[in-house]
């Protein structure tokens, strides 16, 4: 392959001039595209240098981590840590502010559940957010309260987007833990991690205009190490007029005097339901009669109005939809849009798309809706799965859950994303979950739901050619051929070889990552990859 000026110019290298890299017979694949990720969470959910809490086995493990981090970082005005599992609490126990107060009473503290939708805060944080004594107005989330005093206990769900400005976002804004310049530095450090695992394009599935300015600054500074497609998140504090603002920002970025092909914000993320207790919107089911059917996070009518407006303004709609009912309703609205709005090329998506009724499966292809899924949905942790089974129902989970295989076979386009920081950003870990369905130790034997596993080639497509299509980049990304961008990865093992042991997937390394014709990561050492993730 010959590369020049950021592009592939031919698929041979017979005239060897310039720098020659010998892949020594190794597999070269297109640069990976992470179709659903949240790299800028350090500005909200987690302090930039705080370690993850995935591995904590008890409340004590988690609080020890917090103590250690807070002692090392007295400069952090608002310690936030991410990733605790529900199983660190004994049956019937819940997070309390008092436990955190005993470690840090004088700075606000937030520990965020691994789902990103449950929160554990200390008293100082609750007071600063002005929710200690009562709920804010127009509130959608849940703040647990002591039945006697009415004070917040320190446990909350879905408060990040709720209320006038989001409880957590409000506190972050009040404390201002990072300046704009610091945010660009932090984001750059995080984005550079993508290069190490072969990711050259990302699609963030939340964000706002302020965050898009950080990406723009990085591009101006010539230090954006991935191609970034950004979403604008519609929350309870957004107004329908904001959709015009999102569309204007999309146009502004498109016409800005910036290098082309690196940054755009064509999407609006609209929320139908949420991956949290009581907000996964499910159909009632005879087979799973005890499960909670949940409800939409905002109203269905509100969602419909936002979607029609966003489509009219030319935006790509990314619907957060998990439950089978939410997905059914999302498909109805997306189908209606095609009929009532002017004709145009549409590539709307449903994000997560975790539970799909048989009747709705074929509609993805028919309407042209793309399923953007997250392999973390098969997170092979026993406690997590037990909880999921209780909330969702065993039958629904086994039959209607995580239907990437059925969707692909129905002819629908499936894209996968890490949902970082919920899971590592490494596509090899995602592919491992899709293909093997086990944790990193190989448990459970044979993998969760073997009837849902897909082939390595199918998995690879969801991280390359399919994602390029979803973001309207199929004419220059996602494949290796002349005129396409020189974004590619040399892998340490040939994952497409018949003889390849597929249980080795998470161990496969990106030995060389080339982005726009530049080497952005190189590791030809024999050292094993370290993966910080649950089991
Ligand atoms: Zn997400």
Coordinates of C-alpha atoms and ligand atoms in Angstrom, one line a residue:
X1 CA 0.0 0.0 0.0
X2 CA 1.4 3.4 -0.9
X3 CA 0.3 6.5 1.1
X4 CA 0.8 10.1 0.2
X5 CA -0.6 13.4 1.6
X6 CA -2.9 11.6 4.1
X7 CA -4.4 9.3 1.4
X8 CA -4.0 5.8 0.1
X9 CA -2.7 6.3 -3.5
X10 CA -2.3 2.6 -4.5
X11 CA -2.7 -0.9 -3.1
X12 CA 0.9 -1.8 -3.9
X13 CA 4.3 -0.5 -3.0
X14 CA 6.4 -1.4 -5.9
X15 CA 8.1 2.0 -6.1
X16 CA 9.6 2.1 -2.6
X17 CA 10.4 5.7 -1.9
X18 CA 10.0 7.7 1.3
X19 CA 9.5 5.8 4.6
X20 CA 8.9 2.1 4.1
X21 CA 7.2 0.1 6.8
X22 CA 7.3 -3.7 6.5
X23 CA 4.2 -5.2 8.1
X24 CA 6.0 -8.6 8.0
X25 CA 2.9 -10.3 6.7
X26 CA 0.6 -9.0 9.4
X27 CA -3.0 -8.1 8.9
X28 CA -3.7 -4.4 8.1
X29 CA -7.2 -3.2 8.7
X30 CA -8.9 0.2 8.3
X31 CA -8.6 2.4 11.3
X32 CA -11.4 1.5 13.8
X33 CA -14.4 3.8 14.3
X34 CA -15.9 3.9 17.7
X35 CA -19.5 4.6 17.0
X36 CA -20.7 5.5 20.5
X37 CA -18.4 7.0 23.0
X38 CA -18.2 9.7 25.6
X39 CA -14.5 10.8 25.8
X40 CA -15.3 14.1 27.4
X41 CA -16.9 12.7 30.5
X42 CA -13.9 14.0 32.5
X43 CA -15.5 17.4 32.4
X44 CA -18.5 16.0 34.2
X45 CA -18.6 12.5 35.5
X46 CA -15.0 11.7 36.5
X47 CA -11.9 13.7 37.6
X48 CA -9.3 13.4 34.8
X49 CA -6.7 11.6 36.8
X50 CA -9.0 9.5 39.1
X51 CA -8.6 5.7 38.7
X52 CA -11.7 3.7 37.7
X53 CA -13.7 1.8 40.3
X54 CA -14.6 -1.2 38.2
X55 CA -12.5 -3.6 40.2
X56 CA -13.7 -2.6 43.7
X57 CA -15.3 -5.6 45.4
X58 CA -16.7 -3.8 48.4
X59 CA -17.7 -0.4 49.7
X60 CA -14.3 -0.3 51.5
X61 CA -12.4 -0.9 48.3
X62 CA -14.2 2.0 46.6
X63 CA -13.8 4.4 49.6
X64 CA -10.1 3.4 49.9
X65 CA -9.6 4.4 46.3
X66 CA -11.3 7.7 46.9
X67 CA -9.2 8.4 50.0
X68 CA -6.0 7.6 48.2
X69 CA -7.0 9.7 45.2
X70 CA -8.1 12.7 47.3
X71 CA -4.9 12.7 49.3
X72 CA -2.8 12.6 46.2
X73 CA -4.9 15.4 44.6
X74 CA -5.6 18.1 47.1
X75 CA -5.8 20.5 44.1
X76 CA -9.0 18.7 42.8
X77 CA -11.8 20.9 43.9
X78 CA -14.4 18.3 43.0
X79 CA -13.3 14.7 43.3
X80 CA -15.4 12.5 40.9
X81 CA -14.8 8.8 40.4
X82 CA -16.4 6.4 38.0
X83 CA -17.3 2.8 37.7
X84 CA -18.6 1.2 41.0
X85 CA -20.8 -1.9 40.6
X86 CA -24.1 -2.4 42.5
X87 CA -22.6 -5.6 43.9
X88 CA -20.2 -3.7 46.2
X89 CA -23.3 -3.2 48.5
X90 CA -24.8 -6.0 50.5
X91 CA -28.4 -7.0 49.8
X92 CA -30.6 -4.1 51.0
X93 CA -27.8 -1.7 51.4
X94 CA -27.4 1.5 49.4
X95 CA -24.9 4.3 49.0
X96 CA -25.0 7.0 51.8
X97 CA -23.6 10.5 52.0
X98 CA -22.3 9.8 55.5
X99 CA -19.8 7.2 54.3
X100 CA -18.3 9.7 51.9
X101 CA -18.5 12.5 54.5
X102 CA -16.3 10.5 56.8
X103 CA -13.6 10.6 54.1
X104 CA -14.1 14.0 52.5
X105 CA -16.4 16.4 54.3
X106 CA -15.2 19.7 52.9
X107 CA -15.1 19.2 49.1
X108 CA -18.0 18.0 47.0
X109 CA -17.6 14.4 46.0
X110 CA -19.4 12.2 43.4
X111 CA -19.0 8.5 42.8
X112 CA -20.7 7.5 39.6
X113 CA -22.1 4.0 39.0
X114 CA -20.6 2.1 36.1
X115 CA -23.8 2.6 34.0
X116 CA -23.2 6.4 34.3
X117 CA -26.8 6.8 35.5
X118 CA -26.6 6.3 39.3
X119 CA -24.8 8.6 41.7
X120 CA -23.4 8.5 45.2
X121 CA -22.7 12.0 46.6
X122 CA -21.5 13.5 49.9
X123 CA -23.4 16.1 51.8
X124 CA -21.3 19.0 50.5
X125 CA -22.2 18.1 46.9
X126 CA -25.9 17.8 47.7
X127 CA -25.8 21.2 49.4
X128 CA -24.0 22.8 46.6
X129 CA -26.5 21.5 44.1
X130 CA -29.3 22.8 46.3
X131 CA -31.0 19.4 46.4
X132 CA -30.1 18.4 50.0
X133 CA -33.5 19.5 51.4
X134 CA -35.8 19.3 48.4
X135 CA -36.0 18.3 44.7
X136 CA -35.5 21.1 42.1
X137 CA -38.4 22.1 39.9
X138 CA -39.3 20.3 36.7
X139 CA -37.4 17.3 38.0
X140 CA -37.2 14.0 36.1
X141 CA -34.6 12.1 38.1
X142 CA -34.8 10.4 41.5
X143 CA -33.1 11.7 44.7
X144 CA -33.5 9.2 47.5
X145 CA -34.7 10.9 50.7
X146 CA -34.7 9.9 54.4
X147 CA -38.4 9.3 55.2
X148 CA -38.1 11.1 58.5
X149 CA -36.0 14.2 57.8
X150 CA -36.6 14.5 54.1
X151 CA -32.9 15.0 53.5
X152 CA -31.2 13.5 50.5
X153 CA -29.5 10.2 51.5
X154 CA -26.7 10.5 48.9
X155 CA -28.1 8.1 46.4
X156 CA -29.6 9.4 43.1
X157 CA -30.5 8.2 39.7
X158 CA -30.8 10.1 36.4
X159 CA -29.9 13.4 37.9
X160 CA -27.3 14.3 35.3
X161 CA -29.7 15.7 32.8
X162 CA -32.6 16.4 35.1
X163 CA -33.8 19.6 36.6
X164 CA -33.1 22.9 35.1
X165 CA -29.5 22.2 34.3
X166 CA -28.8 18.7 35.5
X167 CA -27.8 18.3 39.2
X168 CA -24.3 17.1 38.4
X169 CA -23.7 19.5 35.5
X170 CA -24.8 22.3 37.7
X171 CA -22.4 21.4 40.4
X172 CA -19.6 21.1 37.9
X173 CA -20.4 24.5 36.5
X174 CA -20.5 26.0 40.0
X175 CA -17.2 24.5 41.0
X176 CA -15.5 25.0 37.6
X177 CA -12.9 22.3 38.2
X178 CA -11.2 22.8 34.8
X179 CA -10.5 25.9 32.7
X180 CA -11.1 25.8 28.9
X181 CA -7.3 25.4 28.3
X182 CA -7.2 22.5 30.8
X183 CA -10.1 20.9 29.2
X184 CA -8.4 20.9 25.8
X185 CA -5.3 19.3 27.4
X186 CA -7.4 16.7 29.2
X187 CA -9.4 15.8 26.1
X188 CA -6.2 15.5 24.1
X189 CA -4.7 13.1 26.6
X190 CA -7.8 11.0 26.4
X191 CA -8.1 11.1 22.6
X192 CA -4.5 10.0 22.3
X193 CA -5.5 6.8 24.1
X194 CA -7.6 5.9 21.0
X195 CA -4.5 5.8 18.8
X196 CA -3.0 3.2 21.1
X197 CA -5.9 0.8 20.4
X198 CA -6.2 1.6 16.6
X199 CA -9.2 3.9 16.7
X200 CA -9.0 6.7 14.2
X201 CA -12.6 7.9 14.1
X202 CA -15.1 8.5 16.9
X203 CA -18.7 9.5 17.2
X204 CA -19.5 11.0 20.6
X205 CA -23.1 10.4 21.7
X206 CA -23.6 13.4 24.0
X207 CA -22.2 16.8 24.1
X208 CA -23.1 20.4 23.6
X209 CA -21.8 23.5 21.8
X210 CA -19.2 24.3 24.5
X211 CA -17.7 20.8 24.1
X212 CA -17.6 21.1 20.4
X213 CA -15.4 24.2 20.9
X214 CA -12.9 22.1 22.7
X215 CA -12.6 19.8 19.8
X216 CA -12.4 22.8 17.4
X217 CA -9.5 24.2 19.5
X218 CA -7.7 20.9 19.3
X219 CA -8.1 20.8 15.5
X220 CA -6.8 24.4 15.3
X221 CA -3.8 23.4 17.5
X222 CA -3.2 20.6 15.0
X223 CA -3.6 18.1 17.9
X224 CA -6.8 16.2 17.2
X225 CA -5.6 12.6 16.9
X226 CA -9.0 11.2 15.6
X227 CA -11.7 12.2 13.2
X228 CA -14.6 13.3 15.4
X229 CA -18.3 13.3 14.7
X230 CA -20.1 15.0 17.6
X231 CA -23.7 14.9 18.8
X232 CA -25.6 17.6 20.6
X233 CA -27.6 16.2 23.5
X234 CA -31.2 17.2 24.0
X235 CA -32.0 17.2 27.7
X236 CA -34.8 18.3 29.9
X237 CA -33.3 21.7 30.1
X238 CA -33.1 22.0 26.3
X239 CA -35.8 23.8 24.4
X240 CA -37.2 23.0 21.0
X241 CA -35.5 26.2 19.7
X242 CA -32.1 24.7 20.6
X243 CA -32.4 22.4 17.6
X244 CA -31.9 25.4 15.4
X245 CA -28.7 26.1 17.4
X246 CA -27.5 22.6 16.8
X247 CA -28.1 22.9 13.1
X248 CA -26.4 26.3 13.0
X249 CA -23.4 24.9 14.8
X250 CA -23.3 22.0 12.3
X251 CA -23.2 24.5 9.4
X252 CA -20.7 26.7 11.2
X253 CA -18.2 23.8 11.7
X254 CA -18.8 22.7 8.1
X255 CA -17.9 26.1 6.7
X256 CA -15.2 27.0 9.2
X257 CA -11.7 27.6 7.8
X258 CA -10.5 24.3 9.4
X259 CA -8.8 21.3 7.8
X260 CA -11.6 19.2 6.2
X261 CA -12.7 15.8 7.2
X262 CA -11.8 15.9 10.8
X263 CA -14.6 17.5 12.7
X264 CA -18.4 17.8 12.3
X265 CA -21.5 17.9 14.5
X266 CA -24.3 16.7 12.3
X267 CA -26.2 14.9 15.1
X268 CA -28.8 15.5 17.8
X269 CA -29.1 12.9 20.5
X270 CA -32.7 12.6 21.6
X271 CA -33.6 10.6 24.7
X272 CA -36.6 8.2 24.7
X273 CA -35.6 5.9 27.6
X274 CA -32.6 5.4 29.8
X275 CA -30.4 2.5 31.0
X276 CA -31.5 2.9 34.6
X277 CA -33.9 1.2 36.9
X278 CA -37.5 2.1 36.0
X279 CA -36.5 4.0 32.9
X280 CA -36.0 1.1 30.4
X281 CA -39.3 1.3 28.6
X282 CA -40.6 -2.3 28.0
X283 CA -43.7 -3.9 26.7
X284 CA -45.7 -5.9 29.2
X285 CA -45.0 -9.5 28.7
X286 CA -46.8 -12.8 29.7
X287 CA -43.4 -14.5 29.7
X288 CA -41.7 -12.0 32.0
X289 CA -44.7 -10.8 34.1
X290 CA -42.6 -9.6 37.1
X291 CA -40.4 -7.2 35.3
X292 CA -40.8 -3.4 35.6
X293 CA -42.1 -2.1 32.3
X294 CA -40.6 1.3 32.9
X295 CA -41.5 4.5 31.2
X296 CA -40.1 7.1 28.8
X297 CA -37.6 9.4 30.4
X298 CA -39.3 12.5 28.8
X299 CA -42.7 12.3 27.1
X300 CA -43.2 10.4 23.9
X301 CA -45.0 13.4 22.4
X302 CA -42.0 15.6 23.3
X303 CA -39.6 13.2 21.7
X304 CA -41.8 13.1 18.5
X305 CA -41.8 16.9 18.3
X306 CA -38.0 17.1 18.8
X307 CA -37.3 14.3 16.2
X308 CA -39.5 15.9 13.5
X309 CA -37.9 19.3 14.1
X310 CA -34.3 17.9 14.1
X311 CA -35.0 16.0 10.9
X312 CA -36.4 19.1 9.2
X313 CA -33.3 21.0 10.1
X314 CA -31.2 18.3 8.3
X315 CA -29.7 16.8 11.5
X316 CA -29.0 13.1 12.0
X317 CA -31.1 11.8 14.9
X318 CA -29.5 9.5 17.3
X319 CA -32.3 8.1 19.6
X320 CA -31.3 6.8 23.0
X321 CA -33.6 3.7 23.0
X322 CA -33.1 0.5 25.0
X323 CA -36.4 -1.2 25.9
X324 CA -38.5 -3.0 23.3
X325 CA -41.4 -0.5 23.8
X326 CA -39.0 2.5 23.4
X327 CA -37.6 1.0 20.2
X328 CA -41.0 0.3 18.8
X329 CA -42.1 3.9 19.4
X330 CA -38.8 5.3 18.1
X331 CA -39.2 3.3 14.9
X332 CA -42.8 4.6 14.6
X333 CA -41.6 8.2 14.8
X334 CA -38.7 7.7 12.4
X335 CA -41.1 6.0 10.0
X336 CA -43.5 8.9 10.2
X337 CA -40.7 11.4 9.6
X338 CA -40.0 9.9 6.2
X339 CA -43.6 10.4 5.3
X340 CA -44.1 14.0 6.5
X341 CA -40.8 15.7 6.1
X342 CA -39.2 16.6 2.7
X343 CA -37.3 13.8 1.0
X344 CA -33.6 13.5 1.7
X345 CA -30.9 11.0 2.5
X346 CA -31.4 9.9 6.1
X347 CA -29.2 7.8 8.3
X348 CA -30.9 8.1 11.7
X349 CA -29.8 5.7 14.4
X350 CA -31.2 4.0 17.5
X351 CA -28.4 3.9 20.2
X352 CA -28.0 0.8 22.4
X353 CA -31.1 -0.8 20.7
X354 CA -30.9 -3.5 23.4
X355 CA -34.4 -5.2 23.3
X356 CA -36.2 -5.6 20.0
X357 CA -39.5 -7.4 19.4
X358 CA -39.7 -9.8 16.4
X359 CA -42.2 -7.5 14.7
X360 CA -39.8 -4.6 14.8
X361 CA -36.6 -6.4 13.8
X362 CA -37.2 -6.1 10.0
X363 CA -38.2 -2.4 10.3
X364 CA -34.6 -1.3 10.9
X365 CA -33.8 -2.3 7.3
X366 CA -37.2 -1.2 5.9
X367 CA -37.0 2.3 7.3
X368 CA -33.3 2.6 6.9
X369 CA -32.6 3.0 10.7
X370 CA -29.1 2.0 11.8
X371 CA -28.7 0.1 15.1
X372 CA -25.7 1.5 17.0
X373 CA -25.0 -1.1 19.7
X374 CA -22.7 -1.5 22.7
X375 CA -21.2 -4.9 23.3
X376 CA -20.9 -3.8 27.0
X377 CA -24.6 -4.9 27.1
X378 CA -23.2 -8.5 27.4
X379 CA -21.0 -7.4 30.3
X380 CA -20.2 -10.9 31.6
X381 CA -20.4 -10.1 35.3
X382 CA -22.6 -12.5 37.3
X383 CA -24.1 -9.9 39.7
X384 CA -24.7 -7.5 36.9
X385 CA -26.5 -10.1 34.8
X386 CA -28.5 -11.2 37.8
X387 CA -29.8 -7.7 38.3
X388 CA -30.4 -7.3 34.6
X389 CA -32.5 -10.5 34.6
X390 CA -34.6 -9.2 37.5
X391 CA -35.2 -5.8 35.8
X392 CA -35.7 -7.0 32.2
X393 CA -36.9 -10.6 32.5
X394 CA -35.1 -13.8 31.6
X395 CA -37.0 -14.5 28.4
X396 CA -36.7 -10.9 27.1
X397 CA -33.0 -11.0 27.8
X398 CA -32.4 -14.4 26.2
X399 CA -34.7 -13.9 23.1
X400 CA -35.1 -10.2 22.5
X401 CA -31.9 -8.8 23.9
X402 CA -28.7 -7.8 22.1
X403 CA -29.9 -8.9 18.7
X404 CA -26.8 -7.9 16.6
X405 CA -26.8 -11.3 14.9
X406 CA -30.5 -11.2 14.0
X407 CA -30.2 -7.6 12.8
X408 CA -27.3 -8.3 10.6
X409 CA -29.1 -11.4 9.2
X410 CA -32.2 -9.2 8.6
X411 CA -30.1 -6.9 6.4
X412 CA -30.0 -4.0 8.8
X413 CA -26.8 -2.0 9.3
X414 CA -25.2 -2.6 12.7
X415 CA -22.5 -0.3 14.2
X416 CA -20.8 -0.9 17.5
X417 CA -19.3 1.5 20.0
X418 CA -17.5 1.1 23.3
X419 CA -19.7 3.4 25.3
X420 CA -16.4 4.5 27.0
X421 CA -16.0 5.1 29.9
X422 CA -18.5 2.3 30.6
X423 CA -16.2 -0.1 29.0
X424 CA -12.6 0.2 27.6
X425 CA -12.3 2.1 24.3
X426 CA -10.4 -0.8 22.8
X427 CA -12.5 -2.3 19.9
X428 CA -10.7 -5.7 20.5
X429 CA -12.5 -5.9 23.9
X430 CA -15.8 -5.0 22.2
X431 CA -15.2 -7.6 19.4
X432 CA -14.3 -10.2 22.1
X433 CA -17.7 -9.6 23.8
X434 CA -19.5 -9.9 20.4
X435 CA -17.7 -13.0 19.3
X436 CA -17.0 -14.9 22.6
X437 CA -19.3 -13.3 25.1
X438 CA -17.1 -14.0 28.1
X439 CA -15.1 -11.9 30.6
X440 CA -11.3 -11.6 30.1
X441 CA -10.8 -14.9 32.0
X442 CA -13.1 -16.8 29.6
X443 CA -16.0 -17.0 32.0
X444 CA -18.8 -18.1 31.7
X445 CA -17.6 -21.1 29.7
X446 CA -19.0 -20.9 26.2
X447 CA -20.0 -17.3 26.7
X448 CA -23.2 -15.6 27.6
X449 CA -25.9 -16.3 25.0
X450 CA -23.9 -18.3 22.5
X451 CA -26.9 -18.0 20.1
X452 CA -26.1 -14.3 19.7
X453 CA -22.4 -14.5 18.9
X454 CA -21.2 -13.2 15.6
X455 CA -18.2 -13.9 13.5
X456 CA -15.0 -11.8 13.7
X457 CA -15.5 -10.5 10.2
X458 CA -19.0 -9.4 11.0
X459 CA -17.7 -7.7 14.2
X460 CA -14.9 -6.0 12.3
X461 CA -17.4 -4.5 9.8
X462 CA -19.4 -3.0 12.7
X463 CA -16.2 -1.0 13.7
X464 CA -15.1 0.0 10.2
X465 CA -17.1 0.0 7.0
X466 CA -20.6 0.1 8.7
X467 CA -19.7 3.0 11.0
X468 CA -18.2 5.0 8.1
X469 CA -21.6 4.6 6.3
X470 CA -23.5 5.7 9.3
X471 CA -21.6 9.0 9.5
X472 CA -21.9 9.6 5.8
X473 CA -18.1 9.0 5.4
X474 CA -18.3 5.8 3.2
X475 CA -16.7 7.5 0.3
X476 CA -13.4 8.1 2.1
X477 CA -13.3 6.0 5.3
X478 CA -13.8 2.5 6.5
X479 CA -12.0 0.7 3.7
X480 CA -8.5 0.4 2.4
X481 CA -8.4 1.4 -1.2
X482 CA -7.1 4.2 -3.4
X483 CA -8.4 7.7 -2.7
X484 CA -9.5 6.6 0.8
X485 CA -7.9 8.2 3.9
X486 CA -4.7 6.7 5.1
X487 CA -6.2 5.6 8.4
X488 CA -5.2 2.1 9.2
X489 CA -3.9 -0.3 11.8
X490 CA -1.4 -3.2 11.7
X491 CA -2.6 -5.8 14.1
X492 CA -0.3 -8.1 16.1
X493 CA -2.3 -11.2 15.0
X494 CA -4.3 -12.1 11.9
X495 CA -7.7 -12.2 13.4
X496 CA -9.3 -13.1 10.0
X497 CA -7.1 -16.3 9.6
X498 CA -9.1 -19.5 9.8
X499 CA -6.6 -20.8 12.4
X500 CA -6.8 -17.8 14.6
X501 CA -7.8 -18.7 18.2
X502 CA -10.7 -16.3 18.7
X503 CA -10.4 -16.3 22.5
X504 CA -7.2 -14.4 22.0
X505 CA -9.1 -11.4 20.6
X506 CA -8.7 -9.0 23.6
X507 CA -5.0 -9.7 23.6
X508 CA -4.5 -8.6 20.0
X509 CA -2.6 -5.3 19.9
X510 CA -2.5 -2.4 17.5
X511 CA 1.2 -2.5 16.6
X512 CA 1.0 0.6 14.4
X513 CA -1.7 3.1 14.0
X514 CA -1.6 5.5 11.1
X515 CA -4.0 8.4 11.1
X516 CA -4.2 10.7 8.0
X517 CA -0.9 9.3 6.8
X518 CA 0.9 9.9 10.1
X519 CA 2.1 7.3 12.6
X520 CA 0.3 8.1 15.8
X521 CA 1.1 5.0 17.7
X522 CA 3.8 2.3 17.3
X523 CA 4.4 -0.7 19.5
X524 CA 6.2 -3.7 17.9
X525 CA 7.3 -5.1 21.3
X526 CA 6.3 -8.5 22.5
X527 CA 4.8 -7.1 25.7
X528 CA 1.3 -8.2 26.6
X529 CA -1.5 -5.7 26.5
X530 CA -2.8 -4.5 29.9
X531 CA -6.6 -4.2 30.1
X532 CA -8.2 -2.5 33.1
X533 CA -11.7 -3.9 33.0
X534 CA -13.8 -5.8 35.5
X535 CA -12.9 -9.5 35.7
Ligands
LIG1 ZN1 -23.5 6.0 25.9

